[in-house]
């Protein structure tokens, strides 16, 4: 199976992404707009959730109506920038479970090292949406998906804001079963691993930890 890449070019997302790209956007607005984009991107990510029918009674008559009936959703944030998506996704699906994965790259061996992993049980029975706003080299997303699969996950989608072609290629090659959903496919990575034109360091911009 080869991975699919979906670019969500909804005008609201594109407009909001420009606000995030803009250097002068302040921390509080950055977080708020991330939340709003997550909600709209989440609509795309969840558009194939399985529906069944439920017998209910409206004020006028009884009938069978669409009702979610598939796998339970679980959002998994790659720390720390992935957390910026969680509020918007939980606005959309308040009953979803949430997991967190922390991974860093050992500067000497360049190996991905897991420093935090907390996820709900029965991962194999859940539709997992792994989230990180920036898909740069793909190294962290690849390692996080690997950890999830090692813990039983079978159905994973990856949702990001801005992707670099290098990251899409690497993640698709490592996990061809994981569809990638993004709001933008930017030009390239620079020599420091930043996406160009990008929006800078998403974590720093969200939490005001630089400058
Ligand atoms: N992570 C970020 O936050 N920004 C980039 O441009 C690349 C990785």
JSON list of C-alpha atoms and ligand atoms in Angstrom, two decimals:
[
{"chain": "A", "resi": 1, "resn": "UNK", "atom": "CA", "xyz": [0.00, 0.00, 0.00]},
{"chain": "A", "resi": 2, "resn": "UNK", "atom": "CA", "xyz": [1.41, 3.44, -0.81]},
{"chain": "A", "resi": 3, "resn": "UNK", "atom": "CA", "xyz": [0.73, 6.43, 1.41]},
{"chain": "A", "resi": 4, "resn": "UNK", "atom": "CA", "xyz": [-1.65, 9.16, 0.34]},
{"chain": "A", "resi": 5, "resn": "UNK", "atom": "CA", "xyz": [-0.94, 12.84, 0.74]},
{"chain": "A", "resi": 6, "resn": "UNK", "atom": "CA", "xyz": [-3.90, 15.23, 1.04]},
{"chain": "A", "resi": 7, "resn": "UNK", "atom": "CA", "xyz": [-3.51, 18.97, 0.85]},
{"chain": "A", "resi": 8, "resn": "UNK", "atom": "CA", "xyz": [-6.45, 20.74, 2.47]},
{"chain": "A", "resi": 9, "resn": "UNK", "atom": "CA", "xyz": [-6.82, 24.01, 0.59]},
{"chain": "A", "resi": 10, "resn": "UNK", "atom": "CA", "xyz": [-9.98, 25.26, 2.30]},
{"chain": "A", "resi": 11, "resn": "UNK", "atom": "CA", "xyz": [-9.91, 29.10, 2.12]},
{"chain": "A", "resi": 12, "resn": "UNK", "atom": "CA", "xyz": [-10.31, 29.46, 5.89]},
{"chain": "A", "resi": 13, "resn": "UNK", "atom": "CA", "xyz": [-7.31, 27.25, 6.51]},
{"chain": "A", "resi": 14, "resn": "UNK", "atom": "CA", "xyz": [-5.19, 29.07, 3.96]},
{"chain": "A", "resi": 15, "resn": "UNK", "atom": "CA", "xyz": [-6.15, 32.45, 5.44]},
{"chain": "A", "resi": 16, "resn": "UNK", "atom": "CA", "xyz": [-5.40, 31.32, 8.99]},
{"chain": "A", "resi": 17, "resn": "UNK", "atom": "CA", "xyz": [-2.12, 29.72, 7.94]},
{"chain": "A", "resi": 18, "resn": "UNK", "atom": "CA", "xyz": [-0.97, 33.08, 6.56]},
{"chain": "A", "resi": 19, "resn": "UNK", "atom": "CA", "xyz": [-1.62, 34.59, 10.00]},
{"chain": "A", "resi": 20, "resn": "UNK", "atom": "CA", "xyz": [0.57, 31.89, 11.55]},
{"chain": "A", "resi": 21, "resn": "UNK", "atom": "CA", "xyz": [3.34, 32.39, 9.00]},
{"chain": "A", "resi": 22, "resn": "UNK", "atom": "CA", "xyz": [3.47, 36.10, 9.70]},
{"chain": "A", "resi": 23, "resn": "UNK", "atom": "CA", "xyz": [6.43, 36.86, 11.96]},
{"chain": "A", "resi": 24, "resn": "UNK", "atom": "CA", "xyz": [4.59, 39.60, 13.87]},
{"chain": "A", "resi": 25, "resn": "UNK", "atom": "CA", "xyz": [1.72, 37.37, 15.02]},
{"chain": "A", "resi": 26, "resn": "UNK", "atom": "CA", "xyz": [1.78, 37.31, 18.82]},
{"chain": "A", "resi": 27, "resn": "UNK", "atom": "CA", "xyz": [1.84, 34.17, 20.95]},
{"chain": "A", "resi": 28, "resn": "UNK", "atom": "CA", "xyz": [-1.77, 34.34, 22.14]},
{"chain": "A", "resi": 29, "resn": "UNK", "atom": "CA", "xyz": [-3.13, 34.79, 18.62]},
{"chain": "A", "resi": 30, "resn": "UNK", "atom": "CA", "xyz": [-0.82, 32.07, 17.32]},
{"chain": "A", "resi": 31, "resn": "UNK", "atom": "CA", "xyz": [-2.27, 29.55, 19.80]},
{"chain": "A", "resi": 32, "resn": "UNK", "atom": "CA", "xyz": [-5.85, 30.60, 19.08]},
{"chain": "A", "resi": 33, "resn": "UNK", "atom": "CA", "xyz": [-5.41, 30.30, 15.30]},
{"chain": "A", "resi": 34, "resn": "UNK", "atom": "CA", "xyz": [-3.71, 26.89, 15.68]},
{"chain": "A", "resi": 35, "resn": "UNK", "atom": "CA", "xyz": [-6.78, 25.76, 17.57]},
{"chain": "A", "resi": 36, "resn": "UNK", "atom": "CA", "xyz": [-9.09, 27.05, 14.84]},
{"chain": "A", "resi": 37, "resn": "UNK", "atom": "CA", "xyz": [-7.10, 25.40, 12.04]},
{"chain": "A", "resi": 38, "resn": "UNK", "atom": "CA", "xyz": [-7.00, 22.12, 13.96]},
{"chain": "A", "resi": 39, "resn": "UNK", "atom": "CA", "xyz": [-10.80, 22.12, 14.03]},
{"chain": "A", "resi": 40, "resn": "UNK", "atom": "CA", "xyz": [-11.11, 22.56, 10.25]},
{"chain": "A", "resi": 41, "resn": "UNK", "atom": "CA", "xyz": [-8.28, 20.13, 9.44]},
{"chain": "A", "resi": 42, "resn": "UNK", "atom": "CA", "xyz": [-9.90, 17.69, 11.85]},
{"chain": "A", "resi": 43, "resn": "UNK", "atom": "CA", "xyz": [-13.07, 17.77, 9.72]},
{"chain": "A", "resi": 44, "resn": "UNK", "atom": "CA", "xyz": [-11.03, 16.53, 6.76]},
{"chain": "A", "resi": 45, "resn": "UNK", "atom": "CA", "xyz": [-9.21, 13.90, 8.82]},
{"chain": "A", "resi": 46, "resn": "UNK", "atom": "CA", "xyz": [-12.47, 12.50, 10.19]},
{"chain": "A", "resi": 47, "resn": "UNK", "atom": "CA", "xyz": [-14.47, 12.62, 6.97]},
{"chain": "A", "resi": 48, "resn": "UNK", "atom": "CA", "xyz": [-14.42, 8.84, 6.47]},
{"chain": "A", "resi": 49, "resn": "UNK", "atom": "CA", "xyz": [-15.49, 7.84, 9.98]},
{"chain": "A", "resi": 50, "resn": "UNK", "atom": "CA", "xyz": [-17.92, 4.94, 9.76]},
{"chain": "A", "resi": 51, "resn": "UNK", "atom": "CA", "xyz": [-21.58, 5.70, 10.32]},
{"chain": "A", "resi": 52, "resn": "UNK", "atom": "CA", "xyz": [-24.33, 3.36, 11.35]},
{"chain": "A", "resi": 53, "resn": "UNK", "atom": "CA", "xyz": [-27.92, 4.17, 12.20]},
{"chain": "A", "resi": 54, "resn": "UNK", "atom": "CA", "xyz": [-29.64, 4.85, 15.46]},
{"chain": "A", "resi": 55, "resn": "UNK", "atom": "CA", "xyz": [-33.31, 4.60, 16.15]},
{"chain": "A", "resi": 56, "resn": "UNK", "atom": "CA", "xyz": [-34.50, 7.84, 17.77]},
{"chain": "A", "resi": 57, "resn": "UNK", "atom": "CA", "xyz": [-37.62, 9.82, 18.19]},
{"chain": "A", "resi": 58, "resn": "UNK", "atom": "CA", "xyz": [-37.78, 13.40, 16.95]},
{"chain": "A", "resi": 59, "resn": "UNK", "atom": "CA", "xyz": [-40.56, 15.63, 18.33]},
{"chain": "A", "resi": 60, "resn": "UNK", "atom": "CA", "xyz": [-42.56, 14.56, 15.25]},
{"chain": "A", "resi": 61, "resn": "UNK", "atom": "CA", "xyz": [-41.84, 10.87, 14.59]},
{"chain": "A", "resi": 62, "resn": "UNK", "atom": "CA", "xyz": [-39.60, 7.85, 15.13]},
{"chain": "A", "resi": 63, "resn": "UNK", "atom": "CA", "xyz": [-36.88, 7.02, 12.64]},
{"chain": "A", "resi": 64, "resn": "UNK", "atom": "CA", "xyz": [-33.37, 5.73, 12.00]},
{"chain": "A", "resi": 65, "resn": "UNK", "atom": "CA", "xyz": [-30.67, 8.39, 11.67]},
{"chain": "A", "resi": 66, "resn": "UNK", "atom": "CA", "xyz": [-26.88, 8.43, 11.07]},
{"chain": "A", "resi": 67, "resn": "UNK", "atom": "CA", "xyz": [-24.73, 7.87, 14.15]},
{"chain": "A", "resi": 68, "resn": "UNK", "atom": "CA", "xyz": [-20.99, 7.28, 14.50]},
{"chain": "A", "resi": 69, "resn": "UNK", "atom": "CA", "xyz": [-20.37, 3.58, 14.77]},
{"chain": "A", "resi": 70, "resn": "UNK", "atom": "CA", "xyz": [-16.80, 2.86, 13.78]},
{"chain": "A", "resi": 71, "resn": "UNK", "atom": "CA", "xyz": [-13.55, 2.76, 15.67]},
{"chain": "A", "resi": 72, "resn": "UNK", "atom": "CA", "xyz": [-13.10, 5.14, 18.56]},
{"chain": "A", "resi": 73, "resn": "UNK", "atom": "CA", "xyz": [-10.88, 8.11, 17.87]},
{"chain": "A", "resi": 74, "resn": "UNK", "atom": "CA", "xyz": [-7.59, 8.76, 19.60]},
{"chain": "A", "resi": 75, "resn": "UNK", "atom": "CA", "xyz": [-5.53, 11.90, 19.02]},
{"chain": "A", "resi": 76, "resn": "UNK", "atom": "CA", "xyz": [-1.83, 11.48, 19.70]},
{"chain": "A", "resi": 77, "resn": "UNK", "atom": "CA", "xyz": [0.28, 14.60, 20.10]},
{"chain": "A", "resi": 78, "resn": "UNK", "atom": "CA", "xyz": [3.99, 14.60, 19.33]},
{"chain": "A", "resi": 79, "resn": "UNK", "atom": "CA", "xyz": [5.43, 16.82, 22.09]},
{"chain": "A", "resi": 80, "resn": "UNK", "atom": "CA", "xyz": [5.51, 19.62, 22.34]},
{"chain": "A", "resi": 81, "resn": "UNK", "atom": "CA", "xyz": [4.14, 21.41, 19.27]},
{"chain": "A", "resi": 82, "resn": "UNK", "atom": "CA", "xyz": [1.50, 18.74, 18.65]},
{"chain": "A", "resi": 83, "resn": "UNK", "atom": "CA", "xyz": [-0.28, 19.97, 21.78]},
{"chain": "A", "resi": 84, "resn": "UNK", "atom": "CA", "xyz": [-1.24, 23.10, 19.85]},
{"chain": "A", "resi": 85, "resn": "UNK", "atom": "CA", "xyz": [-3.68, 21.00, 17.82]},
{"chain": "A", "resi": 86, "resn": "UNK", "atom": "CA", "xyz": [-5.33, 19.20, 20.72]},
{"chain": "A", "resi": 87, "resn": "UNK", "atom": "CA", "xyz": [-7.81, 21.85, 21.88]},
{"chain": "A", "resi": 88, "resn": "UNK", "atom": "CA", "xyz": [-9.22, 22.33, 18.37]},
{"chain": "A", "resi": 89, "resn": "UNK", "atom": "CA", "xyz": [-9.48, 18.58, 17.78]},
{"chain": "A", "resi": 90, "resn": "UNK", "atom": "CA", "xyz": [-11.18, 18.06, 21.13]},
{"chain": "A", "resi": 91, "resn": "UNK", "atom": "CA", "xyz": [-13.62, 20.90, 20.33]},
{"chain": "A", "resi": 92, "resn": "UNK", "atom": "CA", "xyz": [-14.55, 18.78, 17.29]},
{"chain": "A", "resi": 93, "resn": "UNK", "atom": "CA", "xyz": [-14.64, 15.36, 19.01]},
{"chain": "A", "resi": 94, "resn": "UNK", "atom": "CA", "xyz": [-14.86, 15.94, 22.78]},
{"chain": "A", "resi": 95, "resn": "UNK", "atom": "CA", "xyz": [-15.12, 12.21, 23.55]},
{"chain": "A", "resi": 96, "resn": "UNK", "atom": "CA", "xyz": [-11.86, 11.27, 21.80]},
{"chain": "A", "resi": 97, "resn": "UNK", "atom": "CA", "xyz": [-9.02, 9.82, 23.83]},
{"chain": "A", "resi": 98, "resn": "UNK", "atom": "CA", "xyz": [-5.64, 11.55, 23.86]},
{"chain": "A", "resi": 99, "resn": "UNK", "atom": "CA", "xyz": [-2.09, 10.22, 23.89]},
{"chain": "A", "resi": 100, "resn": "UNK", "atom": "CA", "xyz": [1.29, 11.96, 24.10]},
{"chain": "A", "resi": 101, "resn": "UNK", "atom": "CA", "xyz": [4.61, 10.90, 22.62]},
{"chain": "A", "resi": 102, "resn": "UNK", "atom": "CA", "xyz": [7.93, 12.62, 23.37]},
{"chain": "A", "resi": 103, "resn": "UNK", "atom": "CA", "xyz": [10.92, 11.85, 21.19]},
{"chain": "A", "resi": 104, "resn": "UNK", "atom": "CA", "xyz": [14.28, 13.57, 20.79]},
{"chain": "A", "resi": 105, "resn": "UNK", "atom": "CA", "xyz": [17.22, 12.90, 18.54]},
{"chain": "A", "resi": 106, "resn": "UNK", "atom": "CA", "xyz": [20.46, 11.89, 20.24]},
{"chain": "A", "resi": 107, "resn": "UNK", "atom": "CA", "xyz": [22.91, 14.49, 18.88]},
{"chain": "A", "resi": 108, "resn": "UNK", "atom": "CA", "xyz": [25.79, 11.98, 18.80]},
{"chain": "A", "resi": 109, "resn": "UNK", "atom": "CA", "xyz": [24.15, 8.85, 17.40]},
{"chain": "A", "resi": 110, "resn": "UNK", "atom": "CA", "xyz": [21.28, 10.74, 15.66]},
{"chain": "A", "resi": 111, "resn": "UNK", "atom": "CA", "xyz": [19.06, 7.94, 16.94]},
{"chain": "A", "resi": 112, "resn": "UNK", "atom": "CA", "xyz": [15.45, 8.77, 17.89]},
{"chain": "A", "resi": 113, "resn": "UNK", "atom": "CA", "xyz": [15.06, 8.36, 21.66]},
{"chain": "A", "resi": 114, "resn": "UNK", "atom": "CA", "xyz": [11.65, 8.07, 23.31]},
{"chain": "A", "resi": 115, "resn": "UNK", "atom": "CA", "xyz": [11.44, 10.02, 26.57]},
{"chain": "A", "resi": 116, "resn": "UNK", "atom": "CA", "xyz": [7.68, 9.97, 27.10]},
{"chain": "A", "resi": 117, "resn": "UNK", "atom": "CA", "xyz": [4.91, 7.67, 25.97]},
{"chain": "A", "resi": 118, "resn": "UNK", "atom": "CA", "xyz": [1.42, 7.70, 27.41]},
{"chain": "A", "resi": 119, "resn": "UNK", "atom": "CA", "xyz": [-1.48, 6.43, 25.33]},
{"chain": "A", "resi": 120, "resn": "UNK", "atom": "CA", "xyz": [-4.92, 4.91, 25.99]},
{"chain": "A", "resi": 121, "resn": "UNK", "atom": "CA", "xyz": [-5.31, 1.13, 26.04]},
{"chain": "A", "resi": 122, "resn": "UNK", "atom": "CA", "xyz": [-6.57, -0.98, 23.12]},
{"chain": "A", "resi": 123, "resn": "UNK", "atom": "CA", "xyz": [-4.76, 1.10, 20.51]},
{"chain": "A", "resi": 124, "resn": "UNK", "atom": "CA", "xyz": [-5.51, -1.58, 17.92]},
{"chain": "A", "resi": 125, "resn": "UNK", "atom": "CA", "xyz": [-9.22, -0.87, 18.20]},
{"chain": "A", "resi": 126, "resn": "UNK", "atom": "CA", "xyz": [-8.84, 2.87, 17.69]},
{"chain": "A", "resi": 127, "resn": "UNK", "atom": "CA", "xyz": [-8.51, 5.20, 14.72]},
{"chain": "A", "resi": 128, "resn": "UNK", "atom": "CA", "xyz": [-5.41, 7.15, 15.65]},
{"chain": "A", "resi": 129, "resn": "UNK", "atom": "CA", "xyz": [-4.67, 10.66, 14.45]},
{"chain": "A", "resi": 130, "resn": "UNK", "atom": "CA", "xyz": [-1.02, 11.44, 15.10]},
{"chain": "A", "resi": 131, "resn": "UNK", "atom": "CA", "xyz": [-0.44, 15.19, 15.11]},
{"chain": "A", "resi": 132, "resn": "UNK", "atom": "CA", "xyz": [2.52, 17.54, 14.76]},
{"chain": "A", "resi": 133, "resn": "UNK", "atom": "CA", "xyz": [2.16, 20.96, 13.10]},
{"chain": "A", "resi": 134, "resn": "UNK", "atom": "CA", "xyz": [5.46, 20.66, 11.20]},
{"chain": "A", "resi": 135, "resn": "UNK", "atom": "CA", "xyz": [6.51, 17.65, 9.08]},
{"chain": "A", "resi": 136, "resn": "UNK", "atom": "CA", "xyz": [10.17, 18.56, 8.49]},
{"chain": "A", "resi": 137, "resn": "UNK", "atom": "CA", "xyz": [12.65, 15.67, 8.09]},
{"chain": "A", "resi": 138, "resn": "UNK", "atom": "CA", "xyz": [9.95, 13.23, 9.16]},
{"chain": "A", "resi": 139, "resn": "UNK", "atom": "CA", "xyz": [12.27, 11.62, 11.73]},
{"chain": "A", "resi": 140, "resn": "UNK", "atom": "CA", "xyz": [10.07, 12.26, 14.76]},
{"chain": "A", "resi": 141, "resn": "UNK", "atom": "CA", "xyz": [6.84, 11.30, 13.01]},
{"chain": "A", "resi": 142, "resn": "UNK", "atom": "CA", "xyz": [8.42, 8.07, 11.76]},
{"chain": "A", "resi": 143, "resn": "UNK", "atom": "CA", "xyz": [9.66, 7.17, 15.25]},
{"chain": "A", "resi": 144, "resn": "UNK", "atom": "CA", "xyz": [6.32, 8.10, 16.89]},
{"chain": "A", "resi": 145, "resn": "UNK", "atom": "CA", "xyz": [4.37, 5.98, 14.39]},
{"chain": "A", "resi": 146, "resn": "UNK", "atom": "CA", "xyz": [6.78, 3.12, 15.02]},
{"chain": "A", "resi": 147, "resn": "UNK", "atom": "CA", "xyz": [6.19, 3.35, 18.79]},
{"chain": "A", "resi": 148, "resn": "UNK", "atom": "CA", "xyz": [2.42, 3.39, 18.27]},
{"chain": "A", "resi": 149, "resn": "UNK", "atom": "CA", "xyz": [2.57, 0.31, 16.03]},
{"chain": "A", "resi": 150, "resn": "UNK", "atom": "CA", "xyz": [4.81, -1.48, 18.55]},
{"chain": "A", "resi": 151, "resn": "UNK", "atom": "CA", "xyz": [2.02, -0.84, 21.06]},
{"chain": "A", "resi": 152, "resn": "UNK", "atom": "CA", "xyz": [-0.67, -2.33, 18.85]},
{"chain": "A", "resi": 153, "resn": "UNK", "atom": "CA", "xyz": [-1.85, 0.58, 16.67]},
{"chain": "A", "resi": 154, "resn": "UNK", "atom": "CA", "xyz": [-3.12, -0.56, 13.30]},
{"chain": "A", "resi": 155, "resn": "UNK", "atom": "CA", "xyz": [-4.91, 2.46, 11.85]},
{"chain": "A", "resi": 156, "resn": "UNK", "atom": "CA", "xyz": [-2.99, 5.75, 11.93]},
{"chain": "A", "resi": 157, "resn": "UNK", "atom": "CA", "xyz": [-3.37, 9.03, 10.07]},
{"chain": "A", "resi": 158, "resn": "UNK", "atom": "CA", "xyz": [-0.83, 11.83, 10.31]},
{"chain": "A", "resi": 159, "resn": "UNK", "atom": "CA", "xyz": [-2.08, 15.42, 10.45]},
{"chain": "A", "resi": 160, "resn": "UNK", "atom": "CA", "xyz": [0.17, 18.45, 10.13]},
{"chain": "A", "resi": 161, "resn": "UNK", "atom": "CA", "xyz": [0.00, 22.10, 9.18]},
{"chain": "A", "resi": 162, "resn": "UNK", "atom": "CA", "xyz": [3.06, 22.55, 7.02]},
{"chain": "A", "resi": 163, "resn": "UNK", "atom": "CA", "xyz": [4.95, 19.72, 5.33]},
{"chain": "A", "resi": 164, "resn": "UNK", "atom": "CA", "xyz": [8.33, 19.71, 3.60]},
{"chain": "A", "resi": 165, "resn": "UNK", "atom": "CA", "xyz": [8.68, 17.47, 0.54]},
{"chain": "A", "resi": 166, "resn": "UNK", "atom": "CA", "xyz": [11.58, 15.70, 2.31]},
{"chain": "A", "resi": 167, "resn": "UNK", "atom": "CA", "xyz": [9.34, 14.82, 5.26]},
{"chain": "A", "resi": 168, "resn": "UNK", "atom": "CA", "xyz": [6.46, 13.59, 3.14]},
{"chain": "A", "resi": 169, "resn": "UNK", "atom": "CA", "xyz": [8.84, 11.35, 1.19]},
{"chain": "A", "resi": 170, "resn": "UNK", "atom": "CA", "xyz": [10.51, 9.96, 4.32]},
{"chain": "A", "resi": 171, "resn": "UNK", "atom": "CA", "xyz": [7.27, 9.29, 6.23]},
{"chain": "A", "resi": 172, "resn": "UNK", "atom": "CA", "xyz": [5.59, 7.73, 3.18]},
{"chain": "A", "resi": 173, "resn": "UNK", "atom": "CA", "xyz": [8.59, 5.46, 2.61]},
{"chain": "A", "resi": 174, "resn": "UNK", "atom": "CA", "xyz": [8.80, 4.36, 6.25]},
{"chain": "A", "resi": 175, "resn": "UNK", "atom": "CA", "xyz": [5.03, 3.98, 6.82]},
{"chain": "A", "resi": 176, "resn": "UNK", "atom": "CA", "xyz": [3.26, 3.60, 3.46]},
{"chain": "A", "resi": 177, "resn": "UNK", "atom": "CA", "xyz": [0.02, 2.71, 5.26]},
{"chain": "A", "resi": 178, "resn": "UNK", "atom": "CA", "xyz": [-0.27, 6.14, 6.99]},
{"chain": "A", "resi": 179, "resn": "UNK", "atom": "CA", "xyz": [-2.17, 8.84, 5.07]},
{"chain": "A", "resi": 180, "resn": "UNK", "atom": "CA", "xyz": [-0.75, 12.34, 5.51]},
{"chain": "A", "resi": 181, "resn": "UNK", "atom": "CA", "xyz": [-3.07, 15.36, 5.74]},
{"chain": "A", "resi": 182, "resn": "UNK", "atom": "CA", "xyz": [-1.52, 18.84, 5.55]},
{"chain": "A", "resi": 183, "resn": "UNK", "atom": "CA", "xyz": [-2.54, 22.45, 5.04]},
{"chain": "A", "resi": 184, "resn": "UNK", "atom": "CA", "xyz": [0.55, 23.31, 2.97]},
{"chain": "A", "resi": 185, "resn": "UNK", "atom": "CA", "xyz": [3.42, 21.66, 1.15]},
{"chain": "A", "resi": 186, "resn": "UNK", "atom": "CA", "xyz": [6.29, 24.14, 1.37]},
{"chain": "A", "resi": 187, "resn": "UNK", "atom": "CA", "xyz": [9.41, 24.43, -0.77]},
{"chain": "A", "resi": 188, "resn": "UNK", "atom": "CA", "xyz": [12.15, 22.67, 1.16]},
{"chain": "A", "resi": 189, "resn": "UNK", "atom": "CA", "xyz": [14.16, 22.30, 4.37]},
{"chain": "A", "resi": 190, "resn": "UNK", "atom": "CA", "xyz": [16.98, 24.74, 5.02]},
{"chain": "A", "resi": 191, "resn": "UNK", "atom": "CA", "xyz": [20.42, 23.76, 6.39]},
{"chain": "A", "resi": 192, "resn": "UNK", "atom": "CA", "xyz": [19.11, 23.95, 9.97]},
{"chain": "A", "resi": 193, "resn": "UNK", "atom": "CA", "xyz": [16.17, 21.63, 9.32]},
{"chain": "A", "resi": 194, "resn": "UNK", "atom": "CA", "xyz": [13.58, 24.43, 9.22]},
{"chain": "A", "resi": 195, "resn": "UNK", "atom": "CA", "xyz": [10.82, 24.39, 6.64]},
{"chain": "A", "resi": 196, "resn": "UNK", "atom": "CA", "xyz": [11.03, 27.24, 4.10]},
{"chain": "A", "resi": 197, "resn": "UNK", "atom": "CA", "xyz": [9.05, 29.49, 3.90]},
{"chain": "A", "resi": 198, "resn": "UNK", "atom": "CA", "xyz": [7.39, 27.80, 6.91]},
{"chain": "A", "resi": 199, "resn": "UNK", "atom": "CA", "xyz": [6.46, 29.63, 10.08]},
{"chain": "A", "resi": 200, "resn": "UNK", "atom": "CA", "xyz": [9.56, 29.17, 12.23]},
{"chain": "A", "resi": 201, "resn": "UNK", "atom": "CA", "xyz": [9.66, 26.95, 15.31]},
{"chain": "A", "resi": 202, "resn": "UNK", "atom": "CA", "xyz": [6.04, 26.10, 16.00]},
{"chain": "A", "resi": 203, "resn": "UNK", "atom": "CA", "xyz": [6.67, 25.25, 19.69]},
{"chain": "A", "resi": 204, "resn": "UNK", "atom": "CA", "xyz": [8.53, 28.50, 20.36]},
{"chain": "A", "resi": 205, "resn": "UNK", "atom": "CA", "xyz": [5.88, 30.56, 18.60]},
{"chain": "A", "resi": 206, "resn": "UNK", "atom": "CA", "xyz": [3.08, 28.82, 20.48]},
{"chain": "A", "resi": 207, "resn": "UNK", "atom": "CA", "xyz": [4.62, 29.11, 23.94]},
{"chain": "A", "resi": 208, "resn": "UNK", "atom": "CA", "xyz": [6.77, 32.24, 23.58]},
{"chain": "A", "resi": 209, "resn": "UNK", "atom": "CA", "xyz": [9.97, 30.41, 24.49]},
{"chain": "A", "resi": 210, "resn": "UNK", "atom": "CA", "xyz": [12.29, 32.32, 22.17]},
{"chain": "A", "resi": 211, "resn": "UNK", "atom": "CA", "xyz": [13.14, 35.99, 21.93]},
{"chain": "B", "resi": 1, "resn": "LIG", "atom": "N1", "xyz": [9.91, 22.23, 13.45]},
{"chain": "B", "resi": 1, "resn": "LIG", "atom": "C1", "xyz": [9.39, 23.48, 13.50]},
{"chain": "B", "resi": 1, "resn": "LIG", "atom": "O1", "xyz": [8.78, 23.87, 14.48]},
{"chain": "B", "resi": 1, "resn": "LIG", "atom": "N2", "xyz": [9.59, 24.28, 12.43]},
{"chain": "B", "resi": 1, "resn": "LIG", "atom": "C2", "xyz": [10.25, 23.89, 11.32]},
{"chain": "B", "resi": 1, "resn": "LIG", "atom": "O2", "xyz": [10.36, 24.66, 10.37]},
{"chain": "B", "resi": 1, "resn": "LIG", "atom": "C3", "xyz": [10.76, 22.58, 11.29]},
{"chain": "B", "resi": 1, "resn": "LIG", "atom": "C4", "xyz": [10.59, 21.77, 12.37]}
]
